[in-house]
Tab-separated table of C-alpha atoms in Angstrom:
chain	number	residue	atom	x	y	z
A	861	UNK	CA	168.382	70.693	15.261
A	862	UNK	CA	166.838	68.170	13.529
A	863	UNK	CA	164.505	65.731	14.882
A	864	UNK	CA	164.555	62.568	12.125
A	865	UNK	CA	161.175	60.737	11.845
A	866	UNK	CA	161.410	56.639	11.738
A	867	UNK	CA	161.428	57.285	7.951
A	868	UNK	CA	163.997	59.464	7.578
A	869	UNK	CA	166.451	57.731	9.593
A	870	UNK	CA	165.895	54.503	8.360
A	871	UNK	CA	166.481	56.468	4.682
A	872	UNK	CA	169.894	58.585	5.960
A	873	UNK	CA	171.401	55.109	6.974
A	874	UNK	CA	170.024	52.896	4.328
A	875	UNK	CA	172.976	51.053	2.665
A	876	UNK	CA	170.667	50.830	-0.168
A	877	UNK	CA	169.068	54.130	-0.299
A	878	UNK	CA	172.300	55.765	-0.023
A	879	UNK	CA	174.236	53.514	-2.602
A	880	UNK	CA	177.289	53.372	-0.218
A	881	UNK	CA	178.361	50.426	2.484
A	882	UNK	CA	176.760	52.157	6.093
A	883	UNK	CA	177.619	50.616	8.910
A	884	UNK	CA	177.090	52.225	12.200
A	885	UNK	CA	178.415	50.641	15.437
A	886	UNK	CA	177.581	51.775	18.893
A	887	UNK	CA	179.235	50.903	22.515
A	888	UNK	CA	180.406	51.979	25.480
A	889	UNK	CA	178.835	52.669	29.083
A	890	UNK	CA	175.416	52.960	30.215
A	891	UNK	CA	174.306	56.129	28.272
A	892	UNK	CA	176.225	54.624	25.130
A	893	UNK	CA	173.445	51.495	25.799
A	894	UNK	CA	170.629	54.354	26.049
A	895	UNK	CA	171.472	56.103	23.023
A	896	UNK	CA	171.286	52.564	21.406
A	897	UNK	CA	168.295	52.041	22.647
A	898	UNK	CA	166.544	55.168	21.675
A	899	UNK	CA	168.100	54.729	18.506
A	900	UNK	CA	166.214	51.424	18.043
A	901	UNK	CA	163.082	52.788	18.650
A	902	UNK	CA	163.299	55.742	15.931
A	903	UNK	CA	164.603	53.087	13.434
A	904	UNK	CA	161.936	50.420	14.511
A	905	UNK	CA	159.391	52.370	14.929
A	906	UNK	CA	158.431	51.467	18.487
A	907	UNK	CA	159.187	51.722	21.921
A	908	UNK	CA	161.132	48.671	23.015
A	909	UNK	CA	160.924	49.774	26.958
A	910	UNK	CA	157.448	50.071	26.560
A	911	UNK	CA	157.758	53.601	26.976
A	912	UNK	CA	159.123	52.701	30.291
A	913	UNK	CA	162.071	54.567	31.998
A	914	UNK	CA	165.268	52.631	32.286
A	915	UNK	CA	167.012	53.216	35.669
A	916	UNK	CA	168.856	50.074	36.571
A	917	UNK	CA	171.899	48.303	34.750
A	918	UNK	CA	169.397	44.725	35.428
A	919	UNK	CA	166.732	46.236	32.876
A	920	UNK	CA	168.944	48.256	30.296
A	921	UNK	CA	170.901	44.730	29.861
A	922	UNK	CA	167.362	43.259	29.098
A	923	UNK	CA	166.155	46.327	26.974
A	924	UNK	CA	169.444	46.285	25.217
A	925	UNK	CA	169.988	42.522	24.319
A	926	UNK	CA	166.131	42.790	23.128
A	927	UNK	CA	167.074	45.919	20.843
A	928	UNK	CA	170.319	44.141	19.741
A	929	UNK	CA	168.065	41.132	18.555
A	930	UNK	CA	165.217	42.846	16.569
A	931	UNK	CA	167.823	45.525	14.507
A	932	UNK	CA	169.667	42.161	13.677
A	933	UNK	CA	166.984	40.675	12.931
A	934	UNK	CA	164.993	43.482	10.752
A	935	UNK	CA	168.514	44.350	9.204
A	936	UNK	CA	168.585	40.431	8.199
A	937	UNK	CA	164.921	40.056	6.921
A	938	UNK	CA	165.384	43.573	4.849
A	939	UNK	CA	168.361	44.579	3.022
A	940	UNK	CA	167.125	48.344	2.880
A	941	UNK	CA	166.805	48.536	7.066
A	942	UNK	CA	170.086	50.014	8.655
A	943	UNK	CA	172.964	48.183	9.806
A	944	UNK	CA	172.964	49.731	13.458
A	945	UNK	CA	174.644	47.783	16.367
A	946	UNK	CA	175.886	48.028	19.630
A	947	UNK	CA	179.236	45.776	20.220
A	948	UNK	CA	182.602	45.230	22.321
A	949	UNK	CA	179.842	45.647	24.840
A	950	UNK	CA	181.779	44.709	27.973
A	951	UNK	CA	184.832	45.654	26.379
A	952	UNK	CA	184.249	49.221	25.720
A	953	UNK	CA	182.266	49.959	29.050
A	954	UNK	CA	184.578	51.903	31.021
A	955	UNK	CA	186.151	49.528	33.419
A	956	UNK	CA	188.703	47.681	31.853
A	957	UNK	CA	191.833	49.447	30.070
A	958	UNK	CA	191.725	51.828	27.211
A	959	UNK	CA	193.737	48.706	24.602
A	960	UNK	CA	191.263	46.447	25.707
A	961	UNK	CA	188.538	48.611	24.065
A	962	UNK	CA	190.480	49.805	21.314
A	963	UNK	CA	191.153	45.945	20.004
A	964	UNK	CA	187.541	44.966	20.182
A	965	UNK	CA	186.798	47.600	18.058
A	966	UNK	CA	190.019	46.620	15.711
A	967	UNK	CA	188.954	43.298	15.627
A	968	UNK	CA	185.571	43.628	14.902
A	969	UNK	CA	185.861	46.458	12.491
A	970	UNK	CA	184.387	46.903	8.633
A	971	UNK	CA	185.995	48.998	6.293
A	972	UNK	CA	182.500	50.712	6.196
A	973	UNK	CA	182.131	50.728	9.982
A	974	UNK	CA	181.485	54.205	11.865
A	975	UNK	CA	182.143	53.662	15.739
A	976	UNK	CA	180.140	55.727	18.475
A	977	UNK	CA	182.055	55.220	21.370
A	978	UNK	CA	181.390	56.815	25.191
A	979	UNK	CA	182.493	55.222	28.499
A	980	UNK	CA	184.088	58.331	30.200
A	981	UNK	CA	182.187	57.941	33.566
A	982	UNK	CA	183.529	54.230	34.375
A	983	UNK	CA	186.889	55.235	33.111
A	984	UNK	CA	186.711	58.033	35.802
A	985	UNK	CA	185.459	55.407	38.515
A	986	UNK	CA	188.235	52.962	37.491
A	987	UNK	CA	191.054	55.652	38.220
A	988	UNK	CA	189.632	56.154	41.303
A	989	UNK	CA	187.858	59.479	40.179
A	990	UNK	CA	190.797	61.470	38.899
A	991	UNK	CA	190.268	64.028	36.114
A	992	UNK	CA	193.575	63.340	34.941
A	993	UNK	CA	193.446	59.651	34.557
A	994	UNK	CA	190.346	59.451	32.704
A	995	UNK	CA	191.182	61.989	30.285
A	996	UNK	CA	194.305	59.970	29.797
A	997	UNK	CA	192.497	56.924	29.310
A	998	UNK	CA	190.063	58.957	26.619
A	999	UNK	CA	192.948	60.475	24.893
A	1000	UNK	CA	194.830	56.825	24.648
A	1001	UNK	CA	191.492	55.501	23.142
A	1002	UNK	CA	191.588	58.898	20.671
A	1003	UNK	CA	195.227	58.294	19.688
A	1004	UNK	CA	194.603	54.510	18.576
A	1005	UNK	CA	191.421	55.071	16.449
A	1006	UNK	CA	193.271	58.431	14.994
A	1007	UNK	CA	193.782	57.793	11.250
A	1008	UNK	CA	191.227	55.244	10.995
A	1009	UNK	CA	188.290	57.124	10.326
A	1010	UNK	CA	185.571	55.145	12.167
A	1011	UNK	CA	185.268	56.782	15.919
A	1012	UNK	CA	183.349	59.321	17.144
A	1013	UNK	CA	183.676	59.849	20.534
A	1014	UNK	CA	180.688	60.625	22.597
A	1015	UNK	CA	180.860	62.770	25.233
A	1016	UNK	CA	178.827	62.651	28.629
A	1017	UNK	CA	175.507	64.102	29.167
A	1018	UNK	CA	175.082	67.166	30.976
A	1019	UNK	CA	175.577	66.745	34.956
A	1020	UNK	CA	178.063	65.376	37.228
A	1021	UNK	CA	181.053	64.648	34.389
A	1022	UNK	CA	181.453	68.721	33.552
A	1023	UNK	CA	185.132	68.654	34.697
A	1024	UNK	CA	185.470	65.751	32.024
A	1025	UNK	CA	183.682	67.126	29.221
A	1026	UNK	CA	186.287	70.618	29.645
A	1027	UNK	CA	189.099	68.188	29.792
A	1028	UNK	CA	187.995	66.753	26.615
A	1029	UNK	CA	186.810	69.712	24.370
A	1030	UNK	CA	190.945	71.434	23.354
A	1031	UNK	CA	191.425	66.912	22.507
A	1032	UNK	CA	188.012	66.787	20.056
A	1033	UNK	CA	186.534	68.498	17.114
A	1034	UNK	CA	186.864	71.490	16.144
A	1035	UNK	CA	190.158	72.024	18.532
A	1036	UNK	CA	191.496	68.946	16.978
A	1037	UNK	CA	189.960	67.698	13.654
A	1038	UNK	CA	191.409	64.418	13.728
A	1039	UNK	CA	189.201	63.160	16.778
A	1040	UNK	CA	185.267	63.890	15.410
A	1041	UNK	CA	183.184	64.364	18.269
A	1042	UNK	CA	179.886	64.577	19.134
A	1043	UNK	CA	178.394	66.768	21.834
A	1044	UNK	CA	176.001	64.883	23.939
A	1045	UNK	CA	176.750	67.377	27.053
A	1046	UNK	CA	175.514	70.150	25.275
A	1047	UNK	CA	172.663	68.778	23.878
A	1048	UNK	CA	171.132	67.582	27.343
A	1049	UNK	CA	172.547	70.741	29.102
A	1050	UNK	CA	169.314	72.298	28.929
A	1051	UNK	CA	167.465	69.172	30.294
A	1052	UNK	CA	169.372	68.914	33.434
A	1053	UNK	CA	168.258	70.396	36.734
């Protein structure tokens, strides 16, 4: 594993640097928004929590609207900085239907656009916490985005979603190539008590 400086990532998803279009899109639930916002502090260069930890819904709204603003911003004042946002940002979070996700992301869409896209723990709380449902609701969001190469989905950290994330691995990459994945539950298994 890999661990990019602020340099290096800013180069790997430089439009510019890479002479290709490089648009990365983020959204979905709450660890979606922290993954955006640690993202935003490798690209930027700083900590835009203050090195604080985040551990209400009130202040990740606040950190993430303020990370939202200064990649716009930086992206706008410097044509080499990455194109990295986070958007459909109520629409992807988990709680309303699968379609209502999948046409934000439709609508907003570039050609160029690659979607990281989580939300399996609200999905689970909207179907009133049935394994079934929500891996329903994943694969419906997996069978509208198939073809379109432009989502990855994102699976849940390491903890209370482990009947979820075995649900999920025969639907994702490598089981099924079609659906690229990427394996947040392993990564944070070994941080998890």
């Amino acid at each position: 594993l890999h661990i990019f400086s602020s340099e290096e990532a800013v180069e790997c998803l430089s439009s510019k640097v890479q002479k290709r279009d490089i648009r990365v899109v983020l959204s979905g639930d709450s660890y979606m928004k922290q993954l955006y916002i640690g993202l935003t502090d490798i690209l930027m260069s700083k900590h835009i929590s203050d090195g604080k930890e985040i551990m209400d819904n009130v202040e990740r709204s606040k950190m993430l609207s303020t990370a939202r603003y200064w990649m716009k911003k930086r992206h706008e004042e410097n044509a080499t900085f990455p194109f990295v946002q986070f958007q459909c940002v109520v629409e992807c979070y988990g709680n309303k239907p699968i379609d209502v996700c999948s046409e934000c992301i439709k609508s907003s869409s570039v050609n160029s656009d690659v979607w990281f896209v989580g939300g399996g723990i609200h999905i689970y709380e909207r179907v009133k916490n049935h394994v079934n449902g929500t891996m329903q609701g994943i694969q419906q969001l997996l069978d509208a985005e198939e073809g379109q190469n432009r989502t990855i989905y994102v699976s849940p950290p390491a903890g209370p979603m482990e009947r979820i994330y075995q649900g999920l691995l025969p639907q994702v990459a490598p089981e099924n190539p079609a659906h690229p994945f990427l394996d947040v539950y392993q990564l944070t298994k070994s941080c998890t008590m």
